Coordinates of C-alpha atoms and ligand atoms in Angstrom, one line a residue:
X221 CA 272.4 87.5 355.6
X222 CA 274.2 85.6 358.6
X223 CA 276.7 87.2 360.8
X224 CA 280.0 85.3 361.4
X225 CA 279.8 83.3 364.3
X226 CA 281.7 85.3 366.4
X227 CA 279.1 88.1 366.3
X228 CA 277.5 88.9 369.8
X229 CA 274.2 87.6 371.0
X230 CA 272.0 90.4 370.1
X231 CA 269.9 92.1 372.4
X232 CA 265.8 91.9 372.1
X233 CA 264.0 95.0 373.2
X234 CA 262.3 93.8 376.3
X235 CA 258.7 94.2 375.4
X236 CA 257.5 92.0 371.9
X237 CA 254.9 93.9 370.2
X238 CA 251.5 91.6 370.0
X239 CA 251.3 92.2 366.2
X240 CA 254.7 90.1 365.9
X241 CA 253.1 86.8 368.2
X242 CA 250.8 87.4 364.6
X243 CA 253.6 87.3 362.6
X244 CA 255.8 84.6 364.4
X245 CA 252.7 82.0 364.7
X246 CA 252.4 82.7 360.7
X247 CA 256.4 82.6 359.5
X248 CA 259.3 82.6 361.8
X249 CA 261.3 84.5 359.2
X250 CA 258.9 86.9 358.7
X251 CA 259.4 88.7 362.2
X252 CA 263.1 88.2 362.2
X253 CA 263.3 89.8 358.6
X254 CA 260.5 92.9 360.4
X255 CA 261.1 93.1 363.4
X256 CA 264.8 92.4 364.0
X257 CA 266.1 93.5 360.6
X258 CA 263.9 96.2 359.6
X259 CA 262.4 95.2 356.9
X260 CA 258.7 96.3 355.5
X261 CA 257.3 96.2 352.1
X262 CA 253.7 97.0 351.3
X263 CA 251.0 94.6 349.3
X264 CA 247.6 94.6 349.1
X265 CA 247.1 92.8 352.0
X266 CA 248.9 95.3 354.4
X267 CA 247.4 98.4 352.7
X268 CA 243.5 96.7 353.1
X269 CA 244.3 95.7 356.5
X270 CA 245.3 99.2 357.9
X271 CA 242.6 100.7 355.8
X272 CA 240.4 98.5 358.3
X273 CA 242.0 100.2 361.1
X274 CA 241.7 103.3 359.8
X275 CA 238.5 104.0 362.5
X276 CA 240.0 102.9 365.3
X277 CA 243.4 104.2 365.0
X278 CA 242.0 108.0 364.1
X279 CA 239.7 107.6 367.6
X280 CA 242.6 106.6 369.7
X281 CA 241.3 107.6 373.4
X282 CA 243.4 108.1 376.3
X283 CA 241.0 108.3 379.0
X284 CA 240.7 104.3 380.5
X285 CA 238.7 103.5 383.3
X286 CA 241.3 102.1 385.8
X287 CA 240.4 98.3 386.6
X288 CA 238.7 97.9 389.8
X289 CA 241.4 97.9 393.5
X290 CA 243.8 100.5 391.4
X291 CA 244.5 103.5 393.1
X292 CA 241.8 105.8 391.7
X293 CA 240.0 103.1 390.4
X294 CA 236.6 101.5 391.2
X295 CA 235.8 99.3 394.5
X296 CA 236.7 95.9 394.3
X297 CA 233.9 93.4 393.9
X298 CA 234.4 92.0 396.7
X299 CA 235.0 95.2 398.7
X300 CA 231.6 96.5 397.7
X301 CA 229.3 96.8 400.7
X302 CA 225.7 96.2 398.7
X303 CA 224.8 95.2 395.7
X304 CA 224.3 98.4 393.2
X305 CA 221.0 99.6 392.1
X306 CA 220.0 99.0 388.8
X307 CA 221.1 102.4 388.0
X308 CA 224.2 101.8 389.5
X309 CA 225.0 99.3 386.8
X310 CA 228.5 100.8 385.3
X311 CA 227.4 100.5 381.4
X312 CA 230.5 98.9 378.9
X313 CA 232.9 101.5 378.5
X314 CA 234.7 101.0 374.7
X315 CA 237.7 102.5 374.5
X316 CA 239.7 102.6 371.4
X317 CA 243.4 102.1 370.3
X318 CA 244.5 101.8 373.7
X319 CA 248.3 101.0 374.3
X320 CA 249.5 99.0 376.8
X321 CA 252.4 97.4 378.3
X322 CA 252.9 93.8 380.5
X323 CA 256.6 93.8 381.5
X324 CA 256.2 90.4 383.4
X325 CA 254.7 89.1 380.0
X326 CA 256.9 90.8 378.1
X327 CA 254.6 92.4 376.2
X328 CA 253.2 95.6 374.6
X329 CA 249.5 95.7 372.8
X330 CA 247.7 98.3 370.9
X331 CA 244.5 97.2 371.3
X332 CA 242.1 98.4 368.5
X333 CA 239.1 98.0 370.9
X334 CA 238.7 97.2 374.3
X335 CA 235.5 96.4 375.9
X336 CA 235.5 97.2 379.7
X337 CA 232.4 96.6 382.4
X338 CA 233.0 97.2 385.9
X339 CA 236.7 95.4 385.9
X340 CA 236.1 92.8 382.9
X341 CA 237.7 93.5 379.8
X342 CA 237.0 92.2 376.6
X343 CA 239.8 93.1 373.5
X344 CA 238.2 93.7 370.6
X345 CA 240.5 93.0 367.4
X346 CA 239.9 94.1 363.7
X347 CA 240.9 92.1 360.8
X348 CA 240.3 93.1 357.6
X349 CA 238.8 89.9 354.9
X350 CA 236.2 87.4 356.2
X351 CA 235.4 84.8 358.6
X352 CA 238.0 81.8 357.8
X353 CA 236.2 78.8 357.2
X354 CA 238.6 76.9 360.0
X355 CA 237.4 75.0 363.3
X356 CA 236.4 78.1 366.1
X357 CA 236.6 80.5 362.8
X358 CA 239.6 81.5 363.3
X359 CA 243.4 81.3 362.8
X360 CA 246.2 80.5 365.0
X361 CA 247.9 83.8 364.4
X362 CA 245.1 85.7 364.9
X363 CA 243.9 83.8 368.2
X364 CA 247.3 84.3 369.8
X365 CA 247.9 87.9 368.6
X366 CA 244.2 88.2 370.9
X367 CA 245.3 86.4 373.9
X368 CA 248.3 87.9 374.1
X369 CA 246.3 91.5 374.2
X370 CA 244.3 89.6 377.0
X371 CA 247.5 88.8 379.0
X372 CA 248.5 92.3 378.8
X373 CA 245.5 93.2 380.4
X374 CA 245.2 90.8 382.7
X375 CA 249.0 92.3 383.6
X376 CA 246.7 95.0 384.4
X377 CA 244.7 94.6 386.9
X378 CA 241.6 93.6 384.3
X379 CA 239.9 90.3 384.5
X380 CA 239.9 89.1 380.7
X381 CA 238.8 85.4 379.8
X382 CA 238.7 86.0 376.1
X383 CA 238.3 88.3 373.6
X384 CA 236.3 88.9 370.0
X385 CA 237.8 88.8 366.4
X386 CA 235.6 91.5 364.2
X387 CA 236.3 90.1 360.3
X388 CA 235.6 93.3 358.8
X389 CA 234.3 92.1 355.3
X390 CA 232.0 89.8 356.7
X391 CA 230.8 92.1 359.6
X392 CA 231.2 89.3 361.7
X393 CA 232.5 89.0 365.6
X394 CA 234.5 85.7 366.6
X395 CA 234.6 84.6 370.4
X396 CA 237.6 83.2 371.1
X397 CA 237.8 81.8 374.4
X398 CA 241.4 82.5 376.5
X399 CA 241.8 78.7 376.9
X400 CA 244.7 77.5 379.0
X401 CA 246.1 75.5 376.0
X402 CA 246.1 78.8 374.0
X403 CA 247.4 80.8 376.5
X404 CA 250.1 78.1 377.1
X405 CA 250.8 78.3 373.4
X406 CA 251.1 82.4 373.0
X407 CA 253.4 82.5 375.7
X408 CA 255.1 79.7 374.3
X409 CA 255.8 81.7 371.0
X410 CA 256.9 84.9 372.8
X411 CA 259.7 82.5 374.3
X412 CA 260.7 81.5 370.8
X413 CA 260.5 84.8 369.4
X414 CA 262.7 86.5 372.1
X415 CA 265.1 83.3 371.5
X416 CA 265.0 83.8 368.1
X417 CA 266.1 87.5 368.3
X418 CA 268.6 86.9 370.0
X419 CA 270.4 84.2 368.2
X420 CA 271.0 86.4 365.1
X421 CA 270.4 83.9 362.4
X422 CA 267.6 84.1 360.0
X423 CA 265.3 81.4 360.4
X424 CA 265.0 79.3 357.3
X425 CA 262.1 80.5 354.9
X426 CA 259.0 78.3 354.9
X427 CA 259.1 74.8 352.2
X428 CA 257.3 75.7 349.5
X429 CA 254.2 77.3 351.7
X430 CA 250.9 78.8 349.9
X431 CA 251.5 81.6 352.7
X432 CA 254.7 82.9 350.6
X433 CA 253.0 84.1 347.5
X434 CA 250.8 86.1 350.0
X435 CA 253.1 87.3 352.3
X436 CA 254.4 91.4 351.5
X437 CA 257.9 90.7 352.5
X438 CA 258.3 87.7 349.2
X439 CA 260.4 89.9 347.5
X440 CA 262.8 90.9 350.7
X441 CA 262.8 87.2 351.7
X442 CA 263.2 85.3 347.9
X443 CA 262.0 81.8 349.7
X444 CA 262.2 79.3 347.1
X445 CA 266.3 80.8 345.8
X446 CA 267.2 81.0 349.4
X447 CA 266.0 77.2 349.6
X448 CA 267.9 76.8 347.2
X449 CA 271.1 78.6 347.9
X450 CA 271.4 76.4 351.1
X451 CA 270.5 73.2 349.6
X452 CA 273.8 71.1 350.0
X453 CA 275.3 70.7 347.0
X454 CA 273.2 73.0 345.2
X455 CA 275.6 74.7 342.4
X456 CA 275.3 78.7 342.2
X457 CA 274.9 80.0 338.4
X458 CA 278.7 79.5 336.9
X459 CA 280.3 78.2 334.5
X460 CA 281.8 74.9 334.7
X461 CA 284.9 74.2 333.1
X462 CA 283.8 71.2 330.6
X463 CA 281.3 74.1 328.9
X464 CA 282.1 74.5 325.0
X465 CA 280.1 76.8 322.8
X466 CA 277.3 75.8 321.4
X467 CA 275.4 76.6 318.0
X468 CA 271.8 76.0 319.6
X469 CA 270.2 78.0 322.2
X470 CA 269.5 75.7 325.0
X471 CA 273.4 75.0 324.7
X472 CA 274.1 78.6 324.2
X473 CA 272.1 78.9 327.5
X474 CA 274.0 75.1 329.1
X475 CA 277.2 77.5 328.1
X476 CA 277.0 80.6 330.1
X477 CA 274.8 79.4 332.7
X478 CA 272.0 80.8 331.7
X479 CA 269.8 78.4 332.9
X480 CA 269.3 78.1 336.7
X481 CA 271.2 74.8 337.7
X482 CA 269.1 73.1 340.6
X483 CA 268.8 69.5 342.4
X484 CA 266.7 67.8 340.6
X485 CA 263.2 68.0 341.2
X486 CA 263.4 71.4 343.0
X487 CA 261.7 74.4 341.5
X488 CA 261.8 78.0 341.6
X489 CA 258.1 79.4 341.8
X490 CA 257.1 82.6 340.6
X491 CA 256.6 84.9 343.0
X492 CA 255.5 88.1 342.5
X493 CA 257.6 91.3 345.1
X494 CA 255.6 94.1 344.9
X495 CA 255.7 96.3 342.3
X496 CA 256.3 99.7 342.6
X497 CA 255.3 102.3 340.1
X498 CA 256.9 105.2 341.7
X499 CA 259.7 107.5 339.7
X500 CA 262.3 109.7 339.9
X501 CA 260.7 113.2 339.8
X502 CA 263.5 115.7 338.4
X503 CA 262.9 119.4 338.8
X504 CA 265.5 121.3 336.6
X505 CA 263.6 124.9 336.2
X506 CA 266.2 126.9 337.8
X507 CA 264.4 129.2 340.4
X508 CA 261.8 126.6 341.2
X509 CA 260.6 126.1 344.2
X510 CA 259.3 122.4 345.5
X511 CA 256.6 122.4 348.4
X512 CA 253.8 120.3 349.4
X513 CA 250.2 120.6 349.1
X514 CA 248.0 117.9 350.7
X515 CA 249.8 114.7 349.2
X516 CA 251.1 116.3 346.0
X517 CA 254.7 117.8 345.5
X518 CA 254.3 121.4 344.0
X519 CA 256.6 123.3 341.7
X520 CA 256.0 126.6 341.7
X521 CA 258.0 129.6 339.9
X522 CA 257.4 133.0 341.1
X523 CA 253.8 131.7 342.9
X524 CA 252.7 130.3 339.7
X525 CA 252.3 126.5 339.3
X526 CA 254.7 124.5 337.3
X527 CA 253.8 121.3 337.4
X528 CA 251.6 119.3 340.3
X529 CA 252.5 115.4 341.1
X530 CA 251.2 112.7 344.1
X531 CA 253.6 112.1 346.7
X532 CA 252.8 108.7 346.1
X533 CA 254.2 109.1 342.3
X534 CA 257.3 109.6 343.4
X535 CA 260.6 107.3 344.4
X536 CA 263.5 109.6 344.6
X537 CA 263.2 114.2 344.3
X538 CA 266.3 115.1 342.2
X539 CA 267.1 118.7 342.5
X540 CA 269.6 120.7 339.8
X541 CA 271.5 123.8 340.8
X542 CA 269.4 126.6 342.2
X543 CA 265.9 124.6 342.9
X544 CA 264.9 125.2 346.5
X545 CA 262.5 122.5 348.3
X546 CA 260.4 124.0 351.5
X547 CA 260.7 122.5 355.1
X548 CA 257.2 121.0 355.1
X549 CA 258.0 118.7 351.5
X550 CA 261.3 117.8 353.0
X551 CA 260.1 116.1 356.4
X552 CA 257.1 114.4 354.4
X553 CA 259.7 113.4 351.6
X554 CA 262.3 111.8 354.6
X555 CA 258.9 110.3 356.5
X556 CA 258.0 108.4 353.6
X557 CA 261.8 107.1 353.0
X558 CA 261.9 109.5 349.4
X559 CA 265.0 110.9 349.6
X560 CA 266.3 113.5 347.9
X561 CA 269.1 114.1 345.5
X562 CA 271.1 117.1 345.0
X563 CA 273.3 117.7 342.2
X564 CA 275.1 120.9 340.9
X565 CA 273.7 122.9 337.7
X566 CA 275.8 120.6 335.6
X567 CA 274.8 117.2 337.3
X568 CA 276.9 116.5 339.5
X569 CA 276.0 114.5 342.4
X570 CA 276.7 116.4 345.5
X571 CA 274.2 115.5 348.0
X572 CA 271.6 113.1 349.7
X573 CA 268.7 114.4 352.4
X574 CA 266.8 111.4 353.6
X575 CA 265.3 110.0 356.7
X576 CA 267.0 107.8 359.4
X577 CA 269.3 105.4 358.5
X578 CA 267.9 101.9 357.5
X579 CA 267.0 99.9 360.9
X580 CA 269.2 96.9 359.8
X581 CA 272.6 96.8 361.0
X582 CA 273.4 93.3 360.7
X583 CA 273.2 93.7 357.1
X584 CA 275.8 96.8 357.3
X585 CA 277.7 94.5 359.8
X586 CA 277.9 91.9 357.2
X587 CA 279.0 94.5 355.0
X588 CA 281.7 95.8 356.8
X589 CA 282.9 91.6 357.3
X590 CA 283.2 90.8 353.8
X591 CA 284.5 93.9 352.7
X592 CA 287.5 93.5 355.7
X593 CA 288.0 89.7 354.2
X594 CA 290.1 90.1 350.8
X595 CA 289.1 85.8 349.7
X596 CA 285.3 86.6 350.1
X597 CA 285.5 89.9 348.8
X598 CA 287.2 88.1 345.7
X599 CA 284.2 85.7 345.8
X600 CA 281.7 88.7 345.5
X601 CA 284.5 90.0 342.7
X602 CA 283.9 87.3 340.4
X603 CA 280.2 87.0 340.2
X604 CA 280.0 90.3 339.6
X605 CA 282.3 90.1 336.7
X606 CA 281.2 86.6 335.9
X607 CA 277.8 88.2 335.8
X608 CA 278.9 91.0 333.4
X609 CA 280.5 89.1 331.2
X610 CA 277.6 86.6 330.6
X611 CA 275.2 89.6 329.9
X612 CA 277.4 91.1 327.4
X613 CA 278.0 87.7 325.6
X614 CA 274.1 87.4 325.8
X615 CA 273.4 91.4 324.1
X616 CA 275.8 90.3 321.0
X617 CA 274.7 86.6 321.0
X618 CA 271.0 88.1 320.2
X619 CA 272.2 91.5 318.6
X620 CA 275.3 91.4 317.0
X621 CA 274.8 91.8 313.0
X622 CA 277.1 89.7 311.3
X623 CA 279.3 86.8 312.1
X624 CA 279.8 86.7 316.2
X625 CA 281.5 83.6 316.4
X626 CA 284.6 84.8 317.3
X627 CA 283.8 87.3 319.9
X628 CA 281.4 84.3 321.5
X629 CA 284.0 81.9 322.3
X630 CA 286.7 85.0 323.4
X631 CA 283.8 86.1 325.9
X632 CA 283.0 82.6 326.9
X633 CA 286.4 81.7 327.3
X634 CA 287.0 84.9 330.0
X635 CA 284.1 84.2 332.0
X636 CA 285.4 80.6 332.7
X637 CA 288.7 82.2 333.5
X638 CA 286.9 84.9 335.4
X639 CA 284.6 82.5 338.1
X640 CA 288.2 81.1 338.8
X641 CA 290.5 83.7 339.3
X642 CA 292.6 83.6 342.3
X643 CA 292.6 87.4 342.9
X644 CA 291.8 90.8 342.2
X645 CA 294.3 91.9 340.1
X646 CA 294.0 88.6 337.8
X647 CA 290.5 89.4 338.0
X648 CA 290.8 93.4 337.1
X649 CA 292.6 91.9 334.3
X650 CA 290.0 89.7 332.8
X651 CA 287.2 92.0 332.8
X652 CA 289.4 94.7 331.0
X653 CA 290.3 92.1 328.3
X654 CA 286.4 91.3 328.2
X655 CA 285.3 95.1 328.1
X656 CA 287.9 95.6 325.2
X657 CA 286.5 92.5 323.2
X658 CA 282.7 93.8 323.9
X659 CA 282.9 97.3 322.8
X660 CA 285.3 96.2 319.5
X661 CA 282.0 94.8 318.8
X662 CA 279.7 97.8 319.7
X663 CA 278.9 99.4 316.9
X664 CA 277.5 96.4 315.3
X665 CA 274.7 96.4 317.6
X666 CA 273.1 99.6 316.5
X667 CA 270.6 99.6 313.8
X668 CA 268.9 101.6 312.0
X669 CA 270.2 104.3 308.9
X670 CA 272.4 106.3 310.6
X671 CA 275.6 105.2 311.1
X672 CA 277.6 105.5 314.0
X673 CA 281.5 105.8 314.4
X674 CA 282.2 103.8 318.0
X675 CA 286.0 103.9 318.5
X676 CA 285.8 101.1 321.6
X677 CA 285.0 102.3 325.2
X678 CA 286.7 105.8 325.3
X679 CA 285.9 108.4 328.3
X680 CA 286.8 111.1 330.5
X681 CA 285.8 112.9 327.9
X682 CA 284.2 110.5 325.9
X683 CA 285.1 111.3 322.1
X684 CA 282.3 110.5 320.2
X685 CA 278.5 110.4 320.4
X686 CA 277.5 107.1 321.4
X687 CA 280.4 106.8 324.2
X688 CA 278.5 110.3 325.8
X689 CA 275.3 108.5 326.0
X690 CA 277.3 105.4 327.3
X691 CA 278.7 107.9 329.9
X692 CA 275.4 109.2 330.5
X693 CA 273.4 106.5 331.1
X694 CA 276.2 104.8 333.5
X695 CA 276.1 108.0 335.2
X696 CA 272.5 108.0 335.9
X697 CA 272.8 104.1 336.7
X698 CA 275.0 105.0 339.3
X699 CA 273.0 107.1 340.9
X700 CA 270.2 105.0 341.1
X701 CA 272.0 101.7 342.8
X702 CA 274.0 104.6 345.0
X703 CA 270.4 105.7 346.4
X704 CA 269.1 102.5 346.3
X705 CA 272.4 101.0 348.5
X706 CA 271.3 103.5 350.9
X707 CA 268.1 103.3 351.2
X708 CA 268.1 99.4 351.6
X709 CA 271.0 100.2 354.4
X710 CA 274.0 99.5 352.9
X711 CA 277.0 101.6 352.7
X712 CA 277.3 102.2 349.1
X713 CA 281.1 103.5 349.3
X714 CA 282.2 100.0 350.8
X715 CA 282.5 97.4 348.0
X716 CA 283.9 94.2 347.5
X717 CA 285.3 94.5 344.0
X718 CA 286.2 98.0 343.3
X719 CA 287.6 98.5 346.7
X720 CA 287.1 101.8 348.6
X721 CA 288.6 105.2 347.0
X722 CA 287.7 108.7 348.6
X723 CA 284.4 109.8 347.3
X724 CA 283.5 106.6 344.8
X725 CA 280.2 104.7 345.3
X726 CA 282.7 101.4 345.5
X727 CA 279.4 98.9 346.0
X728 CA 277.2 101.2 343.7
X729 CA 280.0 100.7 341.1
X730 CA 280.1 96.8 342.0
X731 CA 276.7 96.4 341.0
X732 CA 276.6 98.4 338.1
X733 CA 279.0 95.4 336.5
Ligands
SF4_224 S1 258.0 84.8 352.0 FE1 257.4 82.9 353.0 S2 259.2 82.3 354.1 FE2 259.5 84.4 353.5 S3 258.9 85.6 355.3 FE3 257.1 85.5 353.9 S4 256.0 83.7 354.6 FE4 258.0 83.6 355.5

């Protein structure tokens, strides 16, 4: 997301981690969506590559010996009166997970392994996979993430001329040589990077790269339809006002914009976010107590064991009426970004525990901006409604028993008028005249032998079976996008199309349309 122009040059915390020179060298975007914005997803890749630095980062030692001249440190070389007896011979210290920081460079390293011998150090970095089949057997990333660790310890005091890659899979170690050209090149990239941060504008996602499909953050970043969406002249999914309806389903699909309109020749690839299989764990059993074992969430009823599940299992802890959760399962559920949901005996939604707000306030800023801006909020307003619209044309198009003709071209007709309303209230409107139209329809949907009696949408209190379970299930959906909003760092009460009301999930309502 892009802050309005006028937004101030952001500040870049004055030390760059090394692991993001990794990251920059590989995707400009990538660090920016990260390390400036936040963001972090998991994939294979990620989850083998700290398993691989599982041993060194459970043997982090703090005891370095100091390079030689610092106070407490050895004698200088040159300082030395004689030349030391065999014995004498300081043997290679290796110290592990050592952190340390180069404020000329800019720079902060934890170093997995660090070789030292009597002033000379040699960083030792793990990677997980085996030994690229590239000139010097290595990558650029992974050749500048190491001199950059050499830097920092050249900051201090060390002498460092290069440093070893250790390809874990392989059991291999790579020399890589602290060349002037590379050095030239890592600090290079640091200047970008710390350029970069503070600009406050996304770099533009990589042109249909073979490192996308790869990469854990595909799913945050969406390449290929952000390409897209700043293509000149690239249309966005609407209607256009010559669209009739049509009998077959490619034109059924032309109709309602279905199909993705894009430039010619450009493509959308499939790209696969990672999936997560966690769910919502709900604990009803009134007197229940919730506490943590390990990596499993217990639920225990006067000491005996209700039910057992991996912390891993779980997405979201919903807790009804009098269901108590211990200390220890709380902090682990907030330090792994679960949060948890409270809600009153009945249901209702009174409360959300989770960890510390999500790192990326330019998307809240951007938030705040459109909400504050009544034309793009309208913008927002009618894809939203556009959107609905088009889905429930799509349910009865492929549901609806019995003729559907005339509900087609009513629904069609309101989501042309809808992607051009001119403002809210016209808008409100249209989407009331298109929920009336759907649910007319509604009971038609249902199969099977029993037969329902659906008098339209009807609520607070719904009157008849199949408006509860509508109520329900929007309920529930409600929850979910209002804990997803959050989680992701939005402000689920501020949205663009319902507007804000004391106590609605305005944006969680938005999406649900
Ligand atoms: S998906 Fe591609 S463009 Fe996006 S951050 Fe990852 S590597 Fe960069």
């Amino acid at each position: 997301m892009i802050l309005p122009a006028s937004a101030p040059a952001q500040e870049v915390p004055e030390l760059i981690p090394v692991r993001m020179l990794n990251e920059f060298a590989y995707c400009p975007r990538l660090v920016y969506l990260e390390w400036i914005q936040g963001e972090f997803a998991d994939n294979l890749d990620t989850l083998e590559g700290r398993f691989a630095h599982r041993r060194v980062d459970r043997a982090a030692t703090d005891e370095v010996p100091l390079p030689p001249g610092a106070e407490g440190g050895e004698a200088p070389a040159e300082v030395a009166e004689s030349e030391p007896a065999p014995s004498d011979v300081p043997e290679t210290i290796h110290t592990r997970s050592l952190m340390l920081s180069a404020p000329n460079e800019g720079l902060i390293a934890r170093i997995d392994v660090v070789d030292i011998n009597a002033g000379t150090a040699i960083p030792v970095d793990y990677k997980r996979g085996k030994v690229p089949d590239v000139p010097g057997n290595a990558w650029e990333p992974e050749q500048v993430q190491l001199c950059a660790q050499g830097l920092v310890l050249r900051e201090n005091g060390y002498q460092c001329e290069g440093g070893i890659l250790y390809y874990v899979e392989s059991r291999r170690r790579v020399s890589v040589p602290f060349t002037e050209e590379l050095i030239a090149r890592t600090r290079q990239l640091a200047a970008e990077l710390r350029l970069m941060g503070q600009a406050q504008v996304p770099p533009r996602p990589l042109d249909d790269s073979p490192k996308c499909p790869r990469c854990s953050l595909v799913g945050i970043c969406l390449p290929d339809e952000t390409r897209l969406l700043q293509i000149e002249g690239a249309e966005p999914d609407e209607l256009s006002d010559g669209d009739s309806l049509a009998s077959s389903t490619a034109q059924e699909e032309a109709a309602t914009g279905a199909a993705t309109r894009t430039p010619p020749g450009t493509k959308v690839r499939r790209l696969f976010a990672a999936r997560d299989d966690a769910q919502p764990l709900y604990v009803q059993e009134q007197g229940a107590m919730v506490g943590k074992s390990g990596q499993a969430l217990t639920i225990k009823k006067s000491g005996k064991m209700v039910a057992q599940v991996r912390l891993l299992d779980v997405s979201q802890v919903c807790l009804f009426g009098n269901v108590m959760i211990s200390p220890q399962a709380l902090r682990d559920l907030a330090g792994a970004g679960v949060p948890i949901c409270h809600f009153s005996y009945g249901g209702w939604f009174s409360a959300l525990t989770s960890g510390l707000i999500h790192k990326n306030v330019e998307l809240r800023q951007a938030q705040f901006a459109i909400a504050a801006d009544p034309m793009r909020s309208l913008e927002f307003g009618r894809q939203f409604v556009l959107g609905k619209i088009k889905n429930c044309r799509t349910l009865l198009r492929r549901n609806l028993q019995g003729d559907a003709t005339a509900v087609l071209r009513d629904l069609a007709d309101l989501a042309r008028r809808a992607a051009a309303a001119r403002d809210a209230g016209s808008l409100l409107g249209l989407e009331g005249m298109a929920a009336k139209a759907y649910f007319a329809g509604f009971a038609r949907l249902l199969k099977g032998d029993q037969v329902f009696e659906v008098e339209g949408r009807n609520r607070r209190p719904p009157r008849d079976p199949v408006n509860a379970l509508l109520s329900f299930v929007y309920a529930l959906l409600v929850k979910e996008l209002t804990i997803v909003l959050h989680s992701v760092g939005f402000d689920p009460m501020l949205g663009f199309y319902h507007r804000p009301r004391y106590g609605r999930p305005s944006l969680a309502l938005d999406l649900a349309e």
